[in-house]
Coordinates of N, CA and C in Angstrom, one line a residue:
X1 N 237.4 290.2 21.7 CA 236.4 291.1 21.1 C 235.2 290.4 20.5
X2 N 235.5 289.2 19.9 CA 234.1 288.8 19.0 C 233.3 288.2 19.6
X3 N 234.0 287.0 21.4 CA 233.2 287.0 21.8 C 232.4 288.1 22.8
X4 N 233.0 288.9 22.8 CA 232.2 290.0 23.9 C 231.1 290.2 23.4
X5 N 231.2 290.1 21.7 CA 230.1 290.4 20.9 C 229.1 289.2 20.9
X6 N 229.4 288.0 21.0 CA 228.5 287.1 20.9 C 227.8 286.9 22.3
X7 N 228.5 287.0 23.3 CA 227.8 287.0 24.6 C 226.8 287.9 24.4
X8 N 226.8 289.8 24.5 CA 226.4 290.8 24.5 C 224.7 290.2 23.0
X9 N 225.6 289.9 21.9 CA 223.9 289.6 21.3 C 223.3 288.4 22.1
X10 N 223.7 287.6 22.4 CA 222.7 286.2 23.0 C 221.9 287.1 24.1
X11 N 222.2 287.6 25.7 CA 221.7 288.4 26.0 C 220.2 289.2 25.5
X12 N 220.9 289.8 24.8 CA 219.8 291.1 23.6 C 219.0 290.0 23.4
X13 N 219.4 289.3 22.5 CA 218.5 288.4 22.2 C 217.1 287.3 22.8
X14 N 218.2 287.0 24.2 CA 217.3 286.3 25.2 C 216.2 287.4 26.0
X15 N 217.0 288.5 26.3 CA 215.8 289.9 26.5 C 214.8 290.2 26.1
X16 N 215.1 290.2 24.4 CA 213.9 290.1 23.5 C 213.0 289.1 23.4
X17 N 213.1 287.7 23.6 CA 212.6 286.9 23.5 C 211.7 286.8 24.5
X18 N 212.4 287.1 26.1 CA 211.7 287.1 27.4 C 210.4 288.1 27.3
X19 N 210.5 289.4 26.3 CA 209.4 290.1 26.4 C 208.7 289.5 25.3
X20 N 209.0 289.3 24.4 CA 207.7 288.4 23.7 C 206.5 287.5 24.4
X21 N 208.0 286.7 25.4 CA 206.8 286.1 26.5 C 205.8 286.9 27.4
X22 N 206.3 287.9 27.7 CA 205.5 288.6 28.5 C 204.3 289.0 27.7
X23 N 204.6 289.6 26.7 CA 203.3 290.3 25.7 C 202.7 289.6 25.5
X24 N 203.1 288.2 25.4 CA 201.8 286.7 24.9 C 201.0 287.1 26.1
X25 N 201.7 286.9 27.1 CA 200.6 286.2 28.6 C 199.5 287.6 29.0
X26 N 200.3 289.0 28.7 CA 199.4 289.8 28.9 C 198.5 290.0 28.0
X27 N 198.8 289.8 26.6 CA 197.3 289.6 25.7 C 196.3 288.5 26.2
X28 N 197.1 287.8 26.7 CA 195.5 286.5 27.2 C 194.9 287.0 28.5
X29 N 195.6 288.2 29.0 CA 194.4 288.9 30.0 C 194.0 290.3 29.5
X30 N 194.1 290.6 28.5 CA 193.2 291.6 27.7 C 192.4 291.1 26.8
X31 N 192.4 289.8 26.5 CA 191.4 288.9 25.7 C 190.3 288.7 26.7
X32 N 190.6 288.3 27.5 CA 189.4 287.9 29.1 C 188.8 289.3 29.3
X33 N 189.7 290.5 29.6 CA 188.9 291.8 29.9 C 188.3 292.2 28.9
X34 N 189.1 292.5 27.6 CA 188.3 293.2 26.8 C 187.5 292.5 25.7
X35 N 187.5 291.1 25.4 CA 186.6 290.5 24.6 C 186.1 289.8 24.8
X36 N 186.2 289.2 25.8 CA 185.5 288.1 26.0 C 184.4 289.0 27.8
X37 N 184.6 289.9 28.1 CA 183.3 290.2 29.0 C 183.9 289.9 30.7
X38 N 185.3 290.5 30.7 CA 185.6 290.4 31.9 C 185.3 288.7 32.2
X39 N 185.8 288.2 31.9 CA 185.8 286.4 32.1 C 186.7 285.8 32.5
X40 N 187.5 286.5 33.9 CA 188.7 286.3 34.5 C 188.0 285.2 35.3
X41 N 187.9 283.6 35.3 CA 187.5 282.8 35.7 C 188.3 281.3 35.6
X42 N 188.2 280.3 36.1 CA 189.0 279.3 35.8 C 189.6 278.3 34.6
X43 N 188.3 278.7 33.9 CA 188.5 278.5 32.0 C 189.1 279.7 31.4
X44 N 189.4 280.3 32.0 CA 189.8 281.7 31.1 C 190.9 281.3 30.2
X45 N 191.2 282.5 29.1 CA 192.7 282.3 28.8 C 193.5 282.4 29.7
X46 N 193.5 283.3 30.8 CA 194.8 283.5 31.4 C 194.9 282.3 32.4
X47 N 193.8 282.1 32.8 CA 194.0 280.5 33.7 C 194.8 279.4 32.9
X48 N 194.0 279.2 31.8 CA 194.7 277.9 30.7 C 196.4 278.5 30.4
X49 N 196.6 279.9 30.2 CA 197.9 280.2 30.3 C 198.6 279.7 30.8
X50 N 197.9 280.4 32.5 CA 199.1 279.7 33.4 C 199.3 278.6 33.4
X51 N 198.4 277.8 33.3 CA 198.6 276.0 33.5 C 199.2 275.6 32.5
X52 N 199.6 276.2 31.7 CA 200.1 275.7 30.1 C 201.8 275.7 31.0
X53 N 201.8 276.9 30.7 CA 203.3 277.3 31.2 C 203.9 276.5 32.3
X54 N 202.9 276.0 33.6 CA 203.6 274.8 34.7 C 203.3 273.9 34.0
X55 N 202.3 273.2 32.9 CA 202.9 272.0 32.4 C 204.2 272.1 32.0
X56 N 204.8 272.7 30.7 CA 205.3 273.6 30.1 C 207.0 272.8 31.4
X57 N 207.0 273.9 32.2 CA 208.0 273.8 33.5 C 207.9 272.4 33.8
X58 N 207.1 272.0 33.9 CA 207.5 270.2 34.9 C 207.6 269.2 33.6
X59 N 207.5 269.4 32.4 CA 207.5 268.5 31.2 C 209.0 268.7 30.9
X60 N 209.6 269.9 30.7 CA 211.0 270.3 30.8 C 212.0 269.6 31.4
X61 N 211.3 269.9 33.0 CA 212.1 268.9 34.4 C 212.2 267.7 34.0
X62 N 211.4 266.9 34.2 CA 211.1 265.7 34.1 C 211.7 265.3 32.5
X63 N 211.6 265.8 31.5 CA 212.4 264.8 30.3 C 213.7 264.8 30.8
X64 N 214.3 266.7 31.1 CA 215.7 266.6 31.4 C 216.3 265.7 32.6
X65 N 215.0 265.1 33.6 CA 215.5 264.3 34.3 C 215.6 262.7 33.8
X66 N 215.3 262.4 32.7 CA 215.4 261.1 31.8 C 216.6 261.2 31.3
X67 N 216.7 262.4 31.0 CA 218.2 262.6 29.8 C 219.3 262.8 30.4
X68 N 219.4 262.9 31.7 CA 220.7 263.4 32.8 C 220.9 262.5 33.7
X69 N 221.0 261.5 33.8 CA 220.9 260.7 35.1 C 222.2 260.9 36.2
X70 N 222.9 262.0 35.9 CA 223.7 262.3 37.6 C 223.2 263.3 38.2
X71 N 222.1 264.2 37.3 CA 221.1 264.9 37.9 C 219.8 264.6 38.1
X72 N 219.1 263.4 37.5 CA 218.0 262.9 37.7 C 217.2 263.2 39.3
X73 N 217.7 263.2 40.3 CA 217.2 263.2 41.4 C 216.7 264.5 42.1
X74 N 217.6 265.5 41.4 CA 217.1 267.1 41.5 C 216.4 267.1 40.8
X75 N 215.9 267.0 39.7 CA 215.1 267.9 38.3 C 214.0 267.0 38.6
X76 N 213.4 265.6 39.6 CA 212.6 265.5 39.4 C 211.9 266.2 40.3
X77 N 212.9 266.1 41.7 CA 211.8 267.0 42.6 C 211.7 268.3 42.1
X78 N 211.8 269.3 41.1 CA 211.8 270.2 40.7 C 210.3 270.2 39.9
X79 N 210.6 269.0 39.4 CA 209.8 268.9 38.5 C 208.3 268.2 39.2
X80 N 208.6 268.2 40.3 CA 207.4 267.3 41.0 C 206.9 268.9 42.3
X81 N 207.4 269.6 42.3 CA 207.4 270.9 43.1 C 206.5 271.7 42.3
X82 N 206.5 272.0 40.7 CA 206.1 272.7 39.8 C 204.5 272.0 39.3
X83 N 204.9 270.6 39.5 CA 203.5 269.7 39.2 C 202.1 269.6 40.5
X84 N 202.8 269.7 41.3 CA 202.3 270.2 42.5 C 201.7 271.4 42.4
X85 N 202.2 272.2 41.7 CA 201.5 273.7 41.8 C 200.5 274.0 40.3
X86 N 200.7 273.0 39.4 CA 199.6 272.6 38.2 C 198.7 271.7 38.9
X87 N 198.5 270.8 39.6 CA 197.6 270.5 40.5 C 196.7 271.3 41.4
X88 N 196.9 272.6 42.3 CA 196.6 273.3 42.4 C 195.9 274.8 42.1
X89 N 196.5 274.6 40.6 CA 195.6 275.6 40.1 C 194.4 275.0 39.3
X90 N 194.7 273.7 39.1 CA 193.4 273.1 38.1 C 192.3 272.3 39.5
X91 N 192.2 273.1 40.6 CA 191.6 272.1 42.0 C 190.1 272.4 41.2
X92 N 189.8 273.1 40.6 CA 188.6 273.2 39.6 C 187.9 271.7 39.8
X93 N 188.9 271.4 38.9 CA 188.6 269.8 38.4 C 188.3 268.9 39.1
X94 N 189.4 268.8 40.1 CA 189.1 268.0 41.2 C 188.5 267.8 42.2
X95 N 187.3 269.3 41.8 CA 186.4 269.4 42.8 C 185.4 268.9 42.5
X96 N 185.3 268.1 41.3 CA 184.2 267.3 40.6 C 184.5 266.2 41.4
X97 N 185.6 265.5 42.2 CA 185.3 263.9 43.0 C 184.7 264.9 44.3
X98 N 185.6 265.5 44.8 CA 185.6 266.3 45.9 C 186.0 267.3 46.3
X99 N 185.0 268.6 47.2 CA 185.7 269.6 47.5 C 187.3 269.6 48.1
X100 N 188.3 270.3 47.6 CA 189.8 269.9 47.9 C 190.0 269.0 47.7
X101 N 189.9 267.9 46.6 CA 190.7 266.6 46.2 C 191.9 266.4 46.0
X102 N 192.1 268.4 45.6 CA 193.4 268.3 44.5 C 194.4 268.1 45.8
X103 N 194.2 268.2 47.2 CA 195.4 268.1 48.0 C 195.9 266.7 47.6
X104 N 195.1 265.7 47.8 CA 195.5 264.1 47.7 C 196.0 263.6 46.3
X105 N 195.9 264.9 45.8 CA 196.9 264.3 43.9 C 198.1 264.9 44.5
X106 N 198.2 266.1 44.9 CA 199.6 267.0 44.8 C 199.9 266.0 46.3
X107 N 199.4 265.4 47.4 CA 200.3 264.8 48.4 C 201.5 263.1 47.6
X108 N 200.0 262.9 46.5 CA 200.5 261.5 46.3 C 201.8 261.7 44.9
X109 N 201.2 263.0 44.0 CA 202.5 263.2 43.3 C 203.9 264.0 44.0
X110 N 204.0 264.0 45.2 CA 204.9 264.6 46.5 C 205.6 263.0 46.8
X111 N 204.2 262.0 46.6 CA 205.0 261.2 47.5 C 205.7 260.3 46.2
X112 N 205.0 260.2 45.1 CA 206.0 259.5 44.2 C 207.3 260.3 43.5
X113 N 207.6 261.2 43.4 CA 208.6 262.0 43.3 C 209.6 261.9 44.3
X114 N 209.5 261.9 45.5 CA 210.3 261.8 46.8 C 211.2 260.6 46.3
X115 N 210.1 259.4 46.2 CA 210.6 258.1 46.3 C 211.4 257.7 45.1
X116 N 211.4 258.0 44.0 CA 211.8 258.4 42.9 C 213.7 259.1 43.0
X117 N 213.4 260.1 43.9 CA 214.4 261.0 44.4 C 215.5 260.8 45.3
X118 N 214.6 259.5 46.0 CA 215.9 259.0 47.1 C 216.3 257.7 46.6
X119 N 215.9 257.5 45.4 CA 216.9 255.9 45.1 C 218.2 256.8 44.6
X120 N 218.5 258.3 44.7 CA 219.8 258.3 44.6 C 220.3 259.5 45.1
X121 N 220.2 259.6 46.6 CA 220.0 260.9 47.5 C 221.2 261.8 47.9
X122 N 222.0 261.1 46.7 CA 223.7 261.6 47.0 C 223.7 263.1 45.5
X123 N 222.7 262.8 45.2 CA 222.3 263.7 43.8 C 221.7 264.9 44.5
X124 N 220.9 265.1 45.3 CA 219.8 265.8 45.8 C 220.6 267.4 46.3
X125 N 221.6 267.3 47.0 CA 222.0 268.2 47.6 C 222.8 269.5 46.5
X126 N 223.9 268.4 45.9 CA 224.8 268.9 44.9 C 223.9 269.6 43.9
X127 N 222.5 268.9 43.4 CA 222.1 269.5 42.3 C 221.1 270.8 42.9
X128 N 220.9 270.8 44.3 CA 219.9 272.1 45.0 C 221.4 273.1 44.2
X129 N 222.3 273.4 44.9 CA 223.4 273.6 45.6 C 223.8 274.4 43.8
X130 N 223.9 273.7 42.8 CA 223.7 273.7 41.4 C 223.2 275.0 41.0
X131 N 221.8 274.9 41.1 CA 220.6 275.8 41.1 C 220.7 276.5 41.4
X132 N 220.9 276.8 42.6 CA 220.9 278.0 43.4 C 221.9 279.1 42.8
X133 N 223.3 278.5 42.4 CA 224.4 278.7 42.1 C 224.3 279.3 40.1
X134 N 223.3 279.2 40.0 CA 222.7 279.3 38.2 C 222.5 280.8 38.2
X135 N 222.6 281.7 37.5 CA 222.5 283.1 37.7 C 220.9 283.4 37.1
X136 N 220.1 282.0 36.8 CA 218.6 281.9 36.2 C 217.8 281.5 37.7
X137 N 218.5 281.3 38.8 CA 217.8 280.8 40.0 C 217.3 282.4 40.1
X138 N 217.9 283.1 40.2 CA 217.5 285.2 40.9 C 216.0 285.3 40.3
X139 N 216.1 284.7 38.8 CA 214.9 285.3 38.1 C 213.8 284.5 38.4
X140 N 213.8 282.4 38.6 CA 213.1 281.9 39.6 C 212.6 282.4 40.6
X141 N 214.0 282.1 41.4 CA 213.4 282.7 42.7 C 212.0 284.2 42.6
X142 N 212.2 285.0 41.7 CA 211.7 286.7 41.6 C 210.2 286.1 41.2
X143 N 210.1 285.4 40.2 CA 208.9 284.4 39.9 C 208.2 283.7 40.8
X144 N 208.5 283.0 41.6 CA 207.7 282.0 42.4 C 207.9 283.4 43.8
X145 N 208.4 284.3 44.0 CA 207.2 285.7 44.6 C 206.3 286.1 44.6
X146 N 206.9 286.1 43.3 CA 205.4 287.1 42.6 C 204.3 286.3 42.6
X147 N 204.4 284.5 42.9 CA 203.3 284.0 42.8 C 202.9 283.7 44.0
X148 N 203.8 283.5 44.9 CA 202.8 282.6 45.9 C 203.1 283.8 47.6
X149 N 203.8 285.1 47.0 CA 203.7 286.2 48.2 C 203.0 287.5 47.2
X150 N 203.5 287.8 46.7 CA 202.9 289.2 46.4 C 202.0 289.2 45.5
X151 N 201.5 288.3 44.4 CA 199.7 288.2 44.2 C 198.9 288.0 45.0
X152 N 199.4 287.1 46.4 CA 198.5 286.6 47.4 C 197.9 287.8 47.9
X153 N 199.3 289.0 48.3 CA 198.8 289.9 48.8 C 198.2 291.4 48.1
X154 N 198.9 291.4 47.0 CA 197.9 292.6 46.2 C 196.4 292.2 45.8
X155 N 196.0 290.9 46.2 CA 195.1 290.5 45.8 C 193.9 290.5 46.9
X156 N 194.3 291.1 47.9 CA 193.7 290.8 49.1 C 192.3 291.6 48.4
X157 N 191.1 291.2 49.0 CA 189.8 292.0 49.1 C 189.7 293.0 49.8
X158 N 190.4 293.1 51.3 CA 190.4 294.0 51.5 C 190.9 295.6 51.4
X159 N 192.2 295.2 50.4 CA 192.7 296.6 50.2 C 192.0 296.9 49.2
X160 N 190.9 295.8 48.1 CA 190.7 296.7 46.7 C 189.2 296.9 47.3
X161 N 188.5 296.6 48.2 CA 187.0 296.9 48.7 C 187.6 298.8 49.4
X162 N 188.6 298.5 49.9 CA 188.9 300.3 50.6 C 189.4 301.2 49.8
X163 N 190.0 300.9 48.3 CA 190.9 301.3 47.7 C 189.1 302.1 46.6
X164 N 188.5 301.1 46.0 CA 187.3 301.5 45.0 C 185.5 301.5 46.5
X165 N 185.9 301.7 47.2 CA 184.9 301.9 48.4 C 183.4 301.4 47.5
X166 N 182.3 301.9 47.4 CA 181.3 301.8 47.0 C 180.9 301.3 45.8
X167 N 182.3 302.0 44.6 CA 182.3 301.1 43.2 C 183.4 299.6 43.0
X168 N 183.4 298.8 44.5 CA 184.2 297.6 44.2 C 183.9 296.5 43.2
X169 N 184.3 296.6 42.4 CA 184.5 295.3 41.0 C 185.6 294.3 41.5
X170 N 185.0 292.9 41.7 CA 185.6 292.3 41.9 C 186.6 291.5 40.6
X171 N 185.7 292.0 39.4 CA 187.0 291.4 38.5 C 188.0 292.4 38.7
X172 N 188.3 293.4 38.4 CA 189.0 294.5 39.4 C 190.5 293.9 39.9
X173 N 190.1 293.0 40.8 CA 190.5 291.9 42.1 C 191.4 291.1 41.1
X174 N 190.6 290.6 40.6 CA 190.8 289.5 40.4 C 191.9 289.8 38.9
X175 N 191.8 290.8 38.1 CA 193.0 290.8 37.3 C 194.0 291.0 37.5
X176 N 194.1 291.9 38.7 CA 195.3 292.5 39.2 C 196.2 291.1 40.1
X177 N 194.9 290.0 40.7 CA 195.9 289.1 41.2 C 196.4 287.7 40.1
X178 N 195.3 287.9 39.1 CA 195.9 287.3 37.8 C 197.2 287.4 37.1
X179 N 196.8 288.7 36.9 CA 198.4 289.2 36.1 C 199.6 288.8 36.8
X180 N 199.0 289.2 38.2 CA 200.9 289.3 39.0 C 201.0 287.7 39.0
X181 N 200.3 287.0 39.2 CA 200.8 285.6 38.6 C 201.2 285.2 37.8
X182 N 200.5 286.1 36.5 CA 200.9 285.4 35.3 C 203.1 285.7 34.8
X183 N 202.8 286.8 35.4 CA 204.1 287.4 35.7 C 204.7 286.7 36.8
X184 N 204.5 286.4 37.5 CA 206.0 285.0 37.9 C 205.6 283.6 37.0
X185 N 204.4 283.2 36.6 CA 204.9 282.3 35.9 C 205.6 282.3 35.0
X186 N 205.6 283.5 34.1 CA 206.3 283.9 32.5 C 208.1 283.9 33.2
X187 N 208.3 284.6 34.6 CA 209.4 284.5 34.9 C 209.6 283.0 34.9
X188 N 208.9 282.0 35.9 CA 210.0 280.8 36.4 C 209.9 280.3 34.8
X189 N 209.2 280.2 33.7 CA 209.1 279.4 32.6 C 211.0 280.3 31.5
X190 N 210.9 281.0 31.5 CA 211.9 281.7 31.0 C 213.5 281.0 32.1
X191 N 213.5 281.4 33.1 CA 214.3 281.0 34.0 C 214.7 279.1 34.0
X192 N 213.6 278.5 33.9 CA 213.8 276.8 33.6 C 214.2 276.7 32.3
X193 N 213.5 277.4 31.4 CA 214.2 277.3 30.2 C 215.7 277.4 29.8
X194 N 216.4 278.3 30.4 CA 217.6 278.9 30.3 C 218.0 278.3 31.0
X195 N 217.9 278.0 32.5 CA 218.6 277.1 33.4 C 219.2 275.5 32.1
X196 N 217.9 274.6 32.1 CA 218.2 273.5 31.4 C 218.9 273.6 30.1
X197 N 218.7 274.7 29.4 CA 219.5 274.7 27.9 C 220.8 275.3 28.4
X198 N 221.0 276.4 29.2 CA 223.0 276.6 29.6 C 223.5 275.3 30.1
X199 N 223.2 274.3 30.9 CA 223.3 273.3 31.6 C 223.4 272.2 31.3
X200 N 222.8 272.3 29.8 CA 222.4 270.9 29.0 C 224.2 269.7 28.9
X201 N 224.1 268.6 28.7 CA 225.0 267.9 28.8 C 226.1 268.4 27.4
X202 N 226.9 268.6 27.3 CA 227.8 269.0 25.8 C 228.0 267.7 25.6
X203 N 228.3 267.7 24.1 CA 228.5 266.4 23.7 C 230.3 266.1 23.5
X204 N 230.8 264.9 23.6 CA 232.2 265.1 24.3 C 232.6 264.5 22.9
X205 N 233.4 265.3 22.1 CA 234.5 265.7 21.0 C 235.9 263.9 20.8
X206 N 235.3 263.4 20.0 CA 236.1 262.1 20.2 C 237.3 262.3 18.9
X207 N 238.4 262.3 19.6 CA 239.7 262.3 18.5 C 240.2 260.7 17.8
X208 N 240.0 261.2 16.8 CA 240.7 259.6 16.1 C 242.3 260.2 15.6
X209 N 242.6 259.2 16.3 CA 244.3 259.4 15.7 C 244.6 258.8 14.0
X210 N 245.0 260.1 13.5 CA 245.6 259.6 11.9 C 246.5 258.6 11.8
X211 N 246.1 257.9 11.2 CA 247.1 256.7 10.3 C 248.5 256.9 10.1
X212 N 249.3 256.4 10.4 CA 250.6 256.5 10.4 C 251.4 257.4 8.5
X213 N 251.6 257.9 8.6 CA 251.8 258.4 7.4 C 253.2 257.2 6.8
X214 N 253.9 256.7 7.4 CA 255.4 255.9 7.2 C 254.4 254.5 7.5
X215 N 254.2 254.2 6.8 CA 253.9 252.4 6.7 C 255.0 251.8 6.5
X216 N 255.1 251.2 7.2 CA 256.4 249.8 7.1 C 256.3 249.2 6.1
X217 N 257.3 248.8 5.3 CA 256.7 247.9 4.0 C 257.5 246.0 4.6
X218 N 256.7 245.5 3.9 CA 257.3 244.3 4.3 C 258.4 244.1 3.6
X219 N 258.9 243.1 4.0 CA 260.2 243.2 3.8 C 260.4 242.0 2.8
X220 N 260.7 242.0 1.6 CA 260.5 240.6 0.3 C 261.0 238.7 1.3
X221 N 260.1 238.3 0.6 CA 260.2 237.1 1.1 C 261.3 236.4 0.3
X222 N 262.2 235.3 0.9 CA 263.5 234.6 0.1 C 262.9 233.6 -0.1
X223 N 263.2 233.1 -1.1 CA 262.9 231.5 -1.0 C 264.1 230.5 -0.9
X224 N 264.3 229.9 0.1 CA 265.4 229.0 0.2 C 265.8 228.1 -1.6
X225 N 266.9 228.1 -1.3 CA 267.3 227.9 -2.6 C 268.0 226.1 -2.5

């Protein structure tokens, strides 16, 4: 019974907590719409959001991949997968060496993570296999949809140029394919979170054996006589 009760509050609890995240990320795109002038743009809050949140995800990976070393070789490609996709969204930046630069950061942080990953490639499969097996992979997986299939597609121009015909607003567009990102990011960040803290290493319970309660007494010494 009590644990049914402690399971059942952690739950509630993590529920609650998961919508707090959500309410953060959607106030930083009602801060862009409604105070700041429709300024759904690359500096926005909701942009620095999301990029907070994949730092956020690959800083997570990556320590827990220092602190685990029979899992090190999953969590970094995980964590080199997610960094890849913070590269991507900041191609902003990188458009200051060159238009599409950011491909040759996210190829070369692909290629140092790989290599990284196969000094111990007997790790790689077991810890996918792990993940998958996590009941926080469903809410990943539902996350990295929402970001890289169904924002792509609710975001299309052409269903919101036929949808608002003659009054098309393209911030319009652009919040609607904001949000649904910001929403799988708030998912995979919640879901990494929980994955690595259920998962985390327990610390292993060392017994010292009590002292003999019956001490032997020595036995008097004779002195030859």
């Amino acid at each position: 019974m009590r644990n049914n009760i402690i399971l059942i509050s952690r739950e509630v609890t993590a529920f609650f907590i998961s919508g707090l995240v959500l309410v953060f990320c959607m106030a930083m795109v009602y801060i862009d719409v409604n105070w700041m002038n429709d300024a759904l743009h690359e500096t926005s809050f909701t942009e620095i959001t999301q990029e907070l949140m994949l730092l956020l995800i690959a800083t997570f990976y990556f320590l827990s991949a220092w602190q685990r070393p029979s899992q090190r070789s999953v969590l970094i490609l995980i964590g080199g997968f997610y960094s890849c996709m913070l590269i991507r969204e900041m191609d902003f930046l990188f458009d200051f060496i060159k238009h599409g630069a950011w491909l040759w950061f996210a190829l070369a942080t692909t290629a140092a993570c790989l290599a990284m990953a196969l000094r111990q490639p007997r790790q790689i499969l077991p810890g996918l296999v792990s993940l998958v097996q996590h009941r926080s992979w469903q809410m990943m997986a539902a996350g990295l949809l929402a970001i890289l299939v169904f924002s792509r597609l609710f975001g299309m121009h052409q269903l919101w140029e036929h949808l608002m015909l003659e009054g098309y607003n393209r911030v319009v567009k652009n919040m609607a394919e904001e949000g649904s990102e910001m929403f799988g990011y708030s998912l995979c960040l919640i879901a990494s979170a929980r994955y690595l803290w259920q998962t985390r290493p327990q610390p292993v319970a060392v017994r010292v054996p009590h002292a003999s309660r019956n001490v032997d007494r020595a036995e008097p010494l004779t002195m030859p006589r």
